[in-house]
Coordinates of C-alpha atoms in Angstrom, one line a residue:
Chain A
M1 CA 31.5 -53.5 36.1
T2 CA 27.8 -52.7 36.1
G3 CA 25.2 -49.6 36.8
S4 CA 24.3 -46.4 36.2
V5 CA 26.0 -42.9 35.7
Q6 CA 24.7 -39.8 34.4
L7 CA 25.9 -38.6 31.1
V8 CA 26.4 -34.3 31.3
D9 CA 27.0 -32.7 28.0
T10 CA 29.2 -30.1 27.7
T11 CA 28.7 -29.3 23.9
L12 CA 26.8 -25.9 24.1
R13 CA 29.5 -25.1 26.6
D14 CA 32.8 -26.3 27.1
G15 CA 32.7 -27.7 22.9
E16 CA 31.7 -24.2 21.4
Q17 CA 34.3 -23.0 23.4
A18 CA 36.6 -24.7 21.6
P19 CA 38.4 -22.2 18.5
G20 CA 36.7 -21.3 15.4
L21 CA 33.1 -23.1 16.0
A22 CA 30.2 -21.2 16.8
F23 CA 26.3 -21.9 16.7
S24 CA 23.5 -20.2 15.8
L25 CA 20.8 -20.0 18.2
Q26 CA 18.4 -21.5 16.1
T27 CA 21.4 -24.8 15.7
R28 CA 22.0 -24.7 19.6
L29 CA 17.7 -24.9 19.9
T30 CA 18.2 -27.9 17.7
L31 CA 21.4 -29.3 19.5
A32 CA 19.8 -29.4 23.2
A33 CA 16.5 -30.9 21.8
A34 CA 18.3 -33.8 20.3
L35 CA 20.3 -34.4 23.2
D36 CA 17.2 -33.7 25.5
Q37 CA 15.4 -36.4 23.2
A38 CA 17.8 -38.9 23.2
G39 CA 18.2 -39.1 27.2
V40 CA 21.1 -37.3 28.4
A41 CA 20.7 -37.0 32.1
Q42 CA 21.9 -33.1 32.1
L43 CA 22.7 -30.6 29.3
E44 CA 25.4 -27.5 30.1
I45 CA 24.3 -24.9 27.8
G46 CA 26.6 -22.2 28.0
C47 CA 28.1 -18.9 29.9
P48 CA 25.5 -16.3 31.0
A49 CA 27.9 -13.6 31.7
M50 CA 28.4 -13.2 28.0
G51 CA 25.5 -10.9 28.6
P52 CA 21.9 -10.0 28.2
Q53 CA 22.0 -11.7 24.5
E54 CA 23.2 -14.9 25.6
V55 CA 21.0 -15.2 28.5
A56 CA 18.0 -14.4 26.2
G57 CA 19.6 -17.2 24.3
L58 CA 20.2 -19.6 26.7
K59 CA 16.5 -19.1 28.4
A60 CA 15.0 -20.4 25.3
I61 CA 17.5 -23.6 25.1
R62 CA 16.0 -23.7 28.5
K63 CA 12.9 -24.1 27.6
V64 CA 13.3 -26.9 24.6
C65 CA 14.7 -29.0 27.7
S66 CA 12.1 -31.6 28.9
R67 CA 14.0 -34.4 30.2
A68 CA 17.9 -32.9 30.6
L69 CA 18.6 -31.0 33.9
V70 CA 19.9 -28.0 32.8
S71 CA 22.7 -26.0 34.3
T72 CA 25.2 -23.4 33.4
W73 CA 28.6 -22.4 33.8
N74 CA 29.8 -19.6 35.6
R75 CA 33.0 -18.2 37.1
I76 CA 32.7 -17.5 41.6
R77 CA 31.7 -14.1 41.0
A78 CA 28.2 -12.6 41.9
T79 CA 27.7 -11.1 38.2
D80 CA 27.7 -14.6 36.6
V81 CA 25.7 -16.0 39.4
T82 CA 22.7 -13.5 38.8
A83 CA 23.0 -13.8 35.0
S84 CA 22.7 -17.9 35.8
L85 CA 20.0 -17.6 37.5
E86 CA 17.9 -15.5 35.3
T87 CA 18.6 -18.2 32.6
G88 CA 16.1 -20.9 34.7
A89 CA 18.8 -23.4 34.6
E90 CA 18.2 -26.2 37.6
V91 CA 22.0 -26.3 38.5
I92 CA 24.6 -23.3 38.4
H93 CA 27.6 -24.5 38.2
L94 CA 30.4 -22.4 39.9
C95 CA 34.2 -22.9 38.4
L96 CA 36.7 -23.2 41.6
P97 CA 40.5 -23.1 40.6
V98 CA 42.8 -24.6 43.3
T99 CA 46.1 -24.7 42.4
A100 CA 48.3 -21.5 43.2
A101 CA 49.1 -20.9 39.6
H102 CA 46.2 -20.1 38.7
L103 CA 44.6 -18.2 42.1
E104 CA 48.5 -15.9 41.3
R105 CA 48.9 -15.6 37.5
K106 CA 45.1 -15.8 36.4
L107 CA 42.6 -14.4 39.1
K108 CA 45.3 -12.9 41.2
K109 CA 43.5 -13.8 44.8
T110 CA 44.1 -15.5 47.8
W111 CA 42.5 -19.0 48.7
A112 CA 40.7 -16.9 51.4
E113 CA 39.5 -14.2 49.4
L114 CA 38.0 -16.6 46.8
A115 CA 36.7 -18.9 49.3
G116 CA 34.4 -15.6 50.4
D117 CA 33.5 -14.7 47.2
L118 CA 32.1 -18.6 46.8
T119 CA 30.5 -18.1 50.3
E120 CA 28.5 -14.9 48.3
C121 CA 27.8 -16.8 45.3
L122 CA 26.2 -19.4 47.3
N123 CA 23.8 -17.0 49.3
L124 CA 22.3 -15.9 46.3
I125 CA 22.5 -19.0 44.5
Q126 CA 20.3 -20.8 47.6
A127 CA 18.1 -17.7 48.0
Q128 CA 16.5 -18.8 44.5
G129 CA 16.6 -22.5 45.4
A130 CA 18.6 -23.8 42.6
R131 CA 21.1 -26.5 42.7
V132 CA 24.6 -26.3 42.5
S133 CA 27.8 -28.2 41.6
V134 CA 31.5 -26.6 41.9
G135 CA 34.3 -27.4 39.9
L136 CA 37.8 -28.2 41.0
E137 CA 39.3 -26.3 38.1
D138 CA 43.1 -27.6 37.1
V139 CA 42.6 -30.2 39.8
S140 CA 45.3 -32.9 38.2
R141 CA 47.9 -30.6 39.1
A142 CA 46.9 -30.3 42.2
T143 CA 49.2 -30.9 45.0
P144 CA 47.8 -32.7 47.8
L145 CA 47.5 -30.0 50.5
E146 CA 45.3 -27.9 47.6
L147 CA 43.3 -31.0 47.1
A148 CA 42.7 -31.3 50.9
R149 CA 42.1 -27.8 51.3
A150 CA 39.5 -27.5 48.5
A151 CA 37.9 -30.7 49.8
D152 CA 37.9 -29.2 53.5
L153 CA 36.1 -25.5 52.0
L154 CA 33.3 -27.4 49.9
Q155 CA 32.2 -29.7 52.9
E156 CA 32.8 -26.4 55.3
L157 CA 30.4 -24.9 52.9
A158 CA 27.7 -28.3 53.0
I159 CA 28.5 -28.4 49.1
S160 CA 28.4 -32.2 48.1
W161 CA 28.6 -32.2 44.2
V162 CA 32.0 -31.5 43.1
R163 CA 33.2 -31.8 39.3
L164 CA 36.8 -32.7 38.9
S165 CA 38.3 -30.7 35.7
D166 CA 41.1 -32.3 34.0
T167 CA 41.7 -28.6 32.8
V168 CA 45.1 -30.0 30.7
G169 CA 44.4 -33.3 29.9
I170 CA 47.0 -34.7 31.6
L171 CA 45.6 -37.4 33.9
T172 CA 46.2 -41.3 33.1
P173 CA 43.9 -43.5 34.6
G174 CA 45.6 -44.6 37.4
R175 CA 45.9 -41.1 38.7
V176 CA 41.7 -40.9 38.0
R177 CA 41.3 -43.8 40.0
S178 CA 43.1 -42.2 42.9
L179 CA 41.6 -38.9 42.6
V180 CA 38.0 -39.7 42.5
G181 CA 38.7 -42.3 45.0
F182 CA 40.0 -39.1 47.3
F183 CA 36.6 -37.5 46.8
V184 CA 34.7 -40.2 47.0
G185 CA 35.9 -41.8 49.9
R186 CA 35.2 -37.8 51.7
G187 CA 31.5 -38.1 50.7
F188 CA 31.3 -35.9 47.8
S189 CA 29.2 -37.1 44.9
V190 CA 31.5 -37.0 42.0
E191 CA 31.3 -35.3 38.2
F192 CA 34.4 -36.5 36.2
H193 CA 35.2 -33.9 33.3
G194 CA 38.3 -34.9 31.1
H195 CA 40.5 -33.3 28.4
N196 CA 42.2 -35.5 25.3
D197 CA 45.6 -33.9 25.4
L198 CA 47.2 -37.2 25.7
G199 CA 44.1 -38.6 23.8
L200 CA 43.3 -40.5 27.1
A201 CA 40.1 -38.7 27.6
A202 CA 37.8 -41.2 27.2
A203 CA 39.6 -44.3 29.2
N204 CA 40.1 -41.8 31.9
T205 CA 36.3 -41.0 32.2
L206 CA 35.3 -44.6 31.7
T207 CA 37.5 -45.3 34.7
A208 CA 36.4 -42.4 36.3
A209 CA 32.7 -44.1 36.7
L210 CA 34.7 -47.6 37.5
A211 CA 36.6 -45.9 40.6
G212 CA 32.7 -44.7 41.5
A213 CA 32.2 -41.0 39.8
A214 CA 28.2 -40.3 39.5
R215 CA 28.1 -38.0 36.5
L216 CA 30.7 -38.1 33.3
D217 CA 31.0 -35.0 31.3
T218 CA 30.7 -35.4 27.3
T219 CA 30.5 -33.6 23.9
L220 CA 29.4 -34.5 20.8
G221 CA 32.4 -35.7 18.9
G222 CA 34.6 -34.9 21.5
V223 CA 35.0 -31.2 20.4
G224 CA 36.2 -28.9 22.5
E225 CA 39.4 -26.6 22.8
R226 CA 42.9 -28.4 22.0
A227 CA 42.8 -32.1 21.4
G228 CA 39.1 -32.0 23.0
N229 CA 37.2 -33.6 25.6
C230 CA 35.4 -36.7 26.0
G231 CA 33.4 -37.6 23.3
L232 CA 30.1 -39.0 23.9
R233 CA 29.7 -42.1 21.5
R234 CA 33.3 -43.1 22.1
L235 CA 32.3 -43.1 25.6
V236 CA 29.1 -45.1 24.8
A237 CA 31.1 -47.5 22.6
L238 CA 33.6 -48.1 25.5
A239 CA 31.1 -47.9 28.3
G240 CA 29.4 -51.6 26.2
A241 CA 26.5 -53.0 27.8
E242 CA 27.6 -53.0 31.3
L243 CA 27.1 -49.5 32.4
E244 CA 24.3 -47.1 31.7
L245 CA 24.3 -44.1 30.7
G246 CA 21.0 -43.7 29.0
V247 CA 22.0 -43.1 25.5
S248 CA 22.4 -45.7 23.6
L249 CA 25.1 -46.5 20.4
A250 CA 23.2 -45.5 17.9
Q251 CA 21.8 -42.6 19.3
A252 CA 25.1 -41.4 19.9
T253 CA 26.4 -41.7 16.5
E254 CA 22.7 -40.4 15.7
L255 CA 23.5 -37.1 17.9
E256 CA 26.9 -36.7 16.1
E257 CA 26.2 -36.8 13.0
L258 CA 24.0 -33.7 13.5
A259 CA 27.0 -31.9 14.9
R260 CA 29.4 -32.6 11.7
P261 CA 29.0 -30.3 9.5
Y262 CA 29.7 -27.5 12.0
Y263 CA 33.2 -29.5 13.0
Q264 CA 34.0 -29.7 9.3
A265 CA 33.5 -25.6 8.7
R266 CA 35.1 -25.2 12.4
S267 CA 38.2 -27.4 10.2
A268 CA 38.6 -25.6 7.7
Y269 CA 38.7 -22.2 9.3
V270 CA 41.4 -23.2 11.4
R271 CA 43.2 -24.7 8.5
G272 CA 43.0 -21.0 6.9
L273 CA 43.9 -19.3 9.9
L274 CA 47.0 -21.7 10.6
A275 CA 48.0 -20.6 6.4
A276 CA 47.4 -16.9 6.8
K277 CA 50.4 -15.0 7.3
A278 CA 49.7 -12.9 10.1
A279 CA 52.7 -12.1 12.5
G280 CA 53.0 -14.7 15.6
V281 CA 50.7 -13.7 18.3
E282 CA 53.1 -14.1 21.4
S283 CA 55.2 -10.5 19.9
F284 CA 52.2 -9.3 21.5
F285 CA 51.8 -10.9 24.9
K286 CA 53.7 -8.2 26.3
I287 CA 51.8 -5.4 24.8
A288 CA 48.6 -6.6 25.7
S289 CA 49.4 -7.7 29.2
I290 CA 50.7 -3.9 29.4
D291 CA 47.7 -2.4 27.8
S292 CA 45.4 -5.0 30.6
E293 CA 47.4 -4.1 33.9
N294 CA 46.6 0.2 32.8
K295 CA 43.5 -0.3 31.1
I296 CA 44.9 1.7 28.1
Chain B
M1 CA 63.7 -50.0 26.5
L2 CA 60.6 -48.4 27.2
L3 CA 59.0 -48.0 23.7
I4 CA 59.4 -50.3 20.6
D5 CA 57.8 -49.0 17.6
A6 CA 55.7 -50.6 15.2
T7 CA 54.9 -48.3 12.9
L8 CA 56.7 -50.0 9.9
P9 CA 55.3 -53.1 10.2
A10 CA 51.9 -51.8 10.3
L11 CA 51.9 -49.8 7.2
S12 CA 53.7 -52.9 5.5
A13 CA 50.7 -55.0 7.5
A14 CA 48.2 -52.6 5.6
G15 CA 49.7 -53.3 2.4
L16 CA 51.6 -50.0 1.9
S17 CA 54.7 -50.2 -0.1
L18 CA 57.8 -48.0 1.9
D19 CA 60.4 -46.2 0.2
P20 CA 63.6 -47.6 2.2
A21 CA 65.4 -44.3 2.4
L22 CA 61.8 -42.7 4.5
A23 CA 62.2 -45.7 6.7
L24 CA 65.9 -45.2 7.7
K25 CA 64.5 -41.7 7.9
W26 CA 62.0 -42.8 10.6
A27 CA 64.5 -44.7 12.4
K28 CA 66.3 -41.7 12.7
A29 CA 63.9 -39.6 14.0
L30 CA 62.5 -41.8 16.8
A31 CA 66.1 -42.3 17.7
A32 CA 66.2 -38.9 18.6
L33 CA 63.3 -39.4 20.7
G34 CA 64.5 -41.7 22.9
V35 CA 62.7 -44.5 21.4
S36 CA 66.0 -47.0 20.2
R37 CA 63.9 -49.8 18.9
V38 CA 62.5 -49.6 15.6
K39 CA 60.9 -52.6 14.0
R40 CA 62.1 -52.9 10.6
P41 CA 59.2 -52.7 7.6
R42 CA 59.2 -56.6 7.3
E43 CA 59.4 -57.7 10.9
P44 CA 56.8 -59.4 13.0
L45 CA 54.4 -56.9 14.5
V46 CA 54.3 -58.7 17.2
A47 CA 57.2 -60.7 18.2
S48 CA 56.2 -64.9 18.6
D49 CA 57.0 -64.4 22.4
A50 CA 55.3 -61.3 23.2
L51 CA 52.7 -61.0 25.4
Y52 CA 49.2 -60.0 23.7
G53 CA 45.6 -60.1 24.0
L54 CA 45.7 -58.2 27.1
D55 CA 43.1 -55.4 26.0
G56 CA 40.1 -56.6 28.0
V57 CA 41.7 -56.5 31.4
F58 CA 40.7 -52.7 31.6
R59 CA 38.1 -53.1 33.4
G60 CA 38.9 -55.6 36.3
D61 CA 42.3 -56.0 38.1
Y62 CA 44.7 -54.8 36.2
P63 CA 47.2 -53.3 38.4
S64 CA 47.4 -56.6 40.4
L65 CA 48.1 -58.3 37.1
F66 CA 50.7 -55.9 35.7
K67 CA 52.7 -56.7 38.8
K68 CA 52.6 -60.2 38.4
L69 CA 53.6 -59.8 34.3
R70 CA 56.6 -57.7 35.5
R71 CA 57.8 -60.5 37.8
L72 CA 57.9 -62.4 34.1
G73 CA 60.8 -60.2 33.3
P74 CA 61.2 -58.1 29.8
L75 CA 58.9 -59.0 28.0
E76 CA 57.4 -57.2 24.4
M77 CA 54.1 -55.9 25.2
V78 CA 51.0 -55.7 23.2
F79 CA 47.8 -54.3 24.0
G80 CA 45.7 -54.5 21.2
D81 CA 43.0 -51.4 20.5
E82 CA 40.3 -53.4 19.6
R83 CA 38.2 -52.0 22.5
G84 CA 39.7 -48.3 22.6
W85 CA 42.1 -48.4 25.4
A86 CA 44.9 -49.6 23.9
T87 CA 46.7 -46.3 24.7
A88 CA 45.2 -46.0 28.4
L89 CA 45.9 -49.6 29.3
A90 CA 49.6 -48.9 28.0
A91 CA 50.4 -45.8 29.8
S92 CA 49.3 -47.6 33.0
W93 CA 51.3 -50.5 32.0
L94 CA 55.0 -47.9 31.9
E95 CA 53.4 -45.8 34.8
E96 CA 53.6 -49.0 37.1
G97 CA 56.9 -49.6 35.9
G98 CA 56.7 -51.8 33.3
S99 CA 58.4 -51.3 29.5
G100 CA 58.6 -52.5 26.9
V101 CA 55.2 -51.4 25.0
V102 CA 55.0 -51.8 21.2
C103 CA 53.4 -48.9 19.7
S104 CA 52.9 -47.1 16.5
L105 CA 52.5 -43.5 15.6
V106 CA 48.3 -42.2 15.8
G107 CA 48.1 -46.0 17.1
V108 CA 48.1 -47.2 13.2
G109 CA 47.7 -51.1 13.3
G110 CA 45.6 -50.7 16.1
L111 CA 48.3 -50.7 18.6
P112 CA 48.9 -48.0 21.3
A113 CA 49.7 -44.3 19.6
L114 CA 53.6 -43.6 20.4
E115 CA 53.3 -39.7 20.6
Q116 CA 50.6 -39.8 23.3
L117 CA 53.1 -42.2 25.4
R118 CA 56.0 -40.4 24.9
L119 CA 54.4 -37.1 26.0
I120 CA 52.8 -39.1 28.9
L121 CA 56.8 -40.2 29.7
H122 CA 57.9 -37.2 29.2
L123 CA 55.0 -35.8 31.9
S124 CA 55.9 -38.1 34.3
G125 CA 59.3 -37.3 34.3
R126 CA 60.6 -41.0 33.4
M127 CA 61.9 -40.0 29.5
L128 CA 62.1 -35.8 29.1
L129 CA 62.0 -34.5 25.5
P130 CA 64.0 -31.4 25.1
K131 CA 62.3 -28.1 25.9
L132 CA 62.7 -26.8 22.6
G133 CA 62.4 -29.2 19.4
R134 CA 60.9 -30.3 15.8
E135 CA 61.4 -33.6 16.7
L136 CA 57.6 -34.9 17.1
Q137 CA 56.7 -32.6 14.5
A138 CA 59.2 -34.0 12.3
L139 CA 57.7 -37.2 13.2
G140 CA 54.2 -36.5 11.9
Q141 CA 55.3 -35.2 8.5
L142 CA 57.6 -38.2 8.3
F143 CA 54.5 -40.3 9.3
E144 CA 52.3 -38.2 6.9
E145 CA 54.9 -39.0 4.0
L146 CA 55.2 -42.4 4.3
S147 CA 51.3 -43.6 5.5
G148 CA 50.0 -40.9 2.8
R149 CA 47.6 -39.7 5.5
E150 CA 47.3 -36.8 6.8
L151 CA 46.9 -36.2 10.7
D152 CA 44.1 -34.5 11.6
L153 CA 44.5 -31.2 12.6
F154 CA 43.1 -31.9 15.9
Q155 CA 45.2 -35.0 16.9
P156 CA 46.5 -35.5 20.5
V157 CA 50.2 -34.3 20.7
L158 CA 50.7 -33.9 16.8
G159 CA 47.7 -32.1 15.7
R160 CA 48.5 -28.6 13.5
G161 CA 45.8 -26.8 15.1
L162 CA 46.2 -28.0 19.0
F163 CA 47.5 -23.9 19.3
A164 CA 44.4 -22.2 18.4
G165 CA 42.7 -20.0 21.1
E166 CA 39.7 -17.7 21.3
A167 CA 38.0 -18.4 24.4
G168 CA 38.6 -15.6 26.7
V169 CA 39.3 -17.1 29.6
H170 CA 42.2 -19.3 27.6
V171 CA 43.5 -16.4 25.7
D172 CA 43.5 -14.4 28.8
S173 CA 46.1 -16.8 29.9
W174 CA 48.7 -16.2 27.1
P175 CA 49.8 -13.2 28.3
K176 CA 49.5 -13.8 32.1
D177 CA 51.0 -17.7 31.3
P178 CA 49.8 -19.6 28.7
T179 CA 50.9 -22.8 31.1
L180 CA 47.7 -22.1 32.8
Y181 CA 45.7 -23.9 29.7
E182 CA 48.6 -25.7 28.5
P183 CA 50.0 -29.0 29.2
F184 CA 52.8 -28.5 27.2
G185 CA 53.9 -25.5 25.2
P186 CA 53.5 -25.5 21.2
E187 CA 57.1 -25.3 21.0
M188 CA 57.7 -29.0 22.0
V189 CA 56.1 -30.1 19.4
G190 CA 57.4 -28.0 16.5
A191 CA 53.6 -26.5 16.7
R192 CA 52.2 -22.7 17.4
R193 CA 49.6 -20.3 18.9
V194 CA 47.1 -19.0 16.2
L195 CA 44.2 -16.7 17.8
A196 CA 40.9 -17.3 16.6
I197 CA 38.5 -14.2 17.0
G198 CA 34.7 -15.4 17.6
R199 CA 31.6 -16.1 19.7
H200 CA 33.9 -16.7 22.9
S201 CA 36.4 -14.1 22.7
G202 CA 36.6 -11.4 25.1
Q203 CA 38.0 -8.2 25.1
G204 CA 41.5 -9.1 25.6
A205 CA 41.5 -11.4 22.5
L206 CA 40.4 -8.7 20.3
R207 CA 42.6 -6.3 21.7
L208 CA 45.7 -8.8 20.9
K209 CA 43.8 -9.1 17.1
C210 CA 44.4 -5.7 16.8
L211 CA 47.8 -5.4 17.7
Q212 CA 48.7 -8.2 15.1
L213 CA 46.9 -7.0 12.6
G214 CA 48.1 -3.5 13.1
L215 CA 45.4 -2.3 13.5
S216 CA 43.9 0.9 15.9
C217 CA 40.6 0.2 18.2
P218 CA 39.8 2.5 21.3
R219 CA 38.9 1.0 24.4
A220 CA 36.4 2.6 24.3
S221 CA 35.1 0.7 20.7
L222 CA 35.6 -2.9 22.2
P223 CA 32.6 -3.2 24.0
S224 CA 30.5 -2.7 20.7
L225 CA 33.2 -4.8 18.6
L226 CA 32.4 -7.8 21.3
R227 CA 29.1 -7.4 20.4
A228 CA 29.0 -7.3 16.8
V229 CA 31.6 -10.1 16.4
R230 CA 29.5 -12.3 18.5
A231 CA 26.4 -11.1 16.0
K232 CA 28.6 -12.0 12.9
A233 CA 30.1 -15.5 13.9
A234 CA 26.7 -16.5 15.5
E235 CA 25.1 -15.7 12.0
L236 CA 28.1 -17.4 9.8
E237 CA 28.5 -20.1 12.1
R238 CA 31.9 -20.2 12.7
S239 CA 34.5 -17.5 14.2
L240 CA 35.8 -15.3 11.6
T241 CA 38.5 -14.6 9.4
D242 CA 41.2 -11.6 9.5
A243 CA 39.5 -9.8 6.8
E244 CA 36.2 -10.0 8.4
F245 CA 37.4 -9.0 11.8
A246 CA 39.3 -6.0 10.1
E247 CA 36.1 -5.2 9.0
L248 CA 34.0 -4.9 11.9
T249 CA 36.6 -3.4 13.7
Q250 CA 36.5 -0.2 11.0
A251 CA 32.8 -0.1 10.7
S252 CA 33.0 -0.6 15.2
S253 CA 35.1 2.6 14.9
G254 CA 33.6 4.9 13.1
G255 CA 35.4 4.2 10.3
Q256 CA 38.9 5.2 12.3
A257 CA 40.5 2.0 12.6
S258 CA 44.0 1.5 11.0
R259 CA 46.5 -0.9 9.7
G260 CA 50.0 0.3 11.4
G261 CA 48.5 1.8 14.6
Q262 CA 47.5 1.3 18.5
A263 CA 44.5 3.4 19.7

């Protein structure tokens, strides 16, 4: 294996979504600058839909990145995209759920409705001259028909950059090879986003590169929800000298050291939460659901 | 025989003196998970006729190699973890119809991780786990006793903190359908969901936390409460404890939030 692929670090977006973890704006600026200087090709810096204060913070983060491409994460909503465009990010990432479960139970939309929303978002992005990547959420549980439907839609809309998100971390290397192969074979530039629920995030991510992925998502220390994401240092170590990722093992180690104190605080916080005697949260799902439906 | 457990010899090889009663409990706990071949503490980690040293094949055409190896008949397969992909290779071996993988809990001794392979076999439908079971959790606890080592809070499959949730989109899915963002339910591994409130919470999560803590919070107060939560979490550089959240809830509702009621 020889060649190079680009790293997309999502510590400031998917990583910080890990329960218990929070960075101040100053810390986010420090981490972004360090990742940028180390040579990480792209930084996914956050979700502008969180509000005007977040947009202001993301603008500041954008400014400390002199080398890396900067991207933001968005739902397929015009309001999200408008907020993202305000940050000055070069890449607007749109998250497109592809499975029936996500469409019916989360978004409560049909595929045709979602395709219409996607077209509206694309028009906004193209008017501003930003680049777009589309992430296929829950792609690892998609049926062959759902995969083909998503590929057809993206090609129809002339979107060539696709992120394959193993949202619940259930892929194995064999399945990664066929999934990446399918999208590469259809002419897409593939980005792979792994989760570590089965302990395979790094191996799956490396497999994605072997199968032709052009970009690989990582976080510092593999931080993320549940068992986390693909760790930057772990991936660099696995890749060895044969695959150029733009960041050396020594740099990856230094970067992860920067984040370590925040992860320790996070662990202490979650330990406290587990030890607390609060009532089980499941008991309130029904009431919360009724509240949400009725806007109580 | 799909999996062969070598946790006990791996711990012995690390110099640990294993309590025989605990070792017996270990074998029984594994049998409950469908792992019938459990190596004894003094047994060699690797059988003399085992195939090992395959950890270098990951970058090559290992599916073809595996196909040839399967023709050799039943073997003990030992994928070393020198390069960090023992579990991935073992998963691929099993996925392609192989068996006889020597593994250990959390990969101790440089072997594939047993609990991860067990979940992979379950998810592939090849060897199902009970839907409601504490067997994996019991195994994790037993391992901690045997090894004197605490498992990582976010260890795949066994971590006690795996089912903490905070991000708006994920917590929002809990009442709708938790499987949207969970590969398996906490009940399968004897864990439980806990709700963190912090910088990435949404209004639905705040509402859920108020219900959980018996705090009343009018819907109209949620946007200002959310802003206050996010600011506080960024200041503390961690999420909020229940006490800190209750304090903010009181302040944002002008002191009207009270325990024991709903808005």
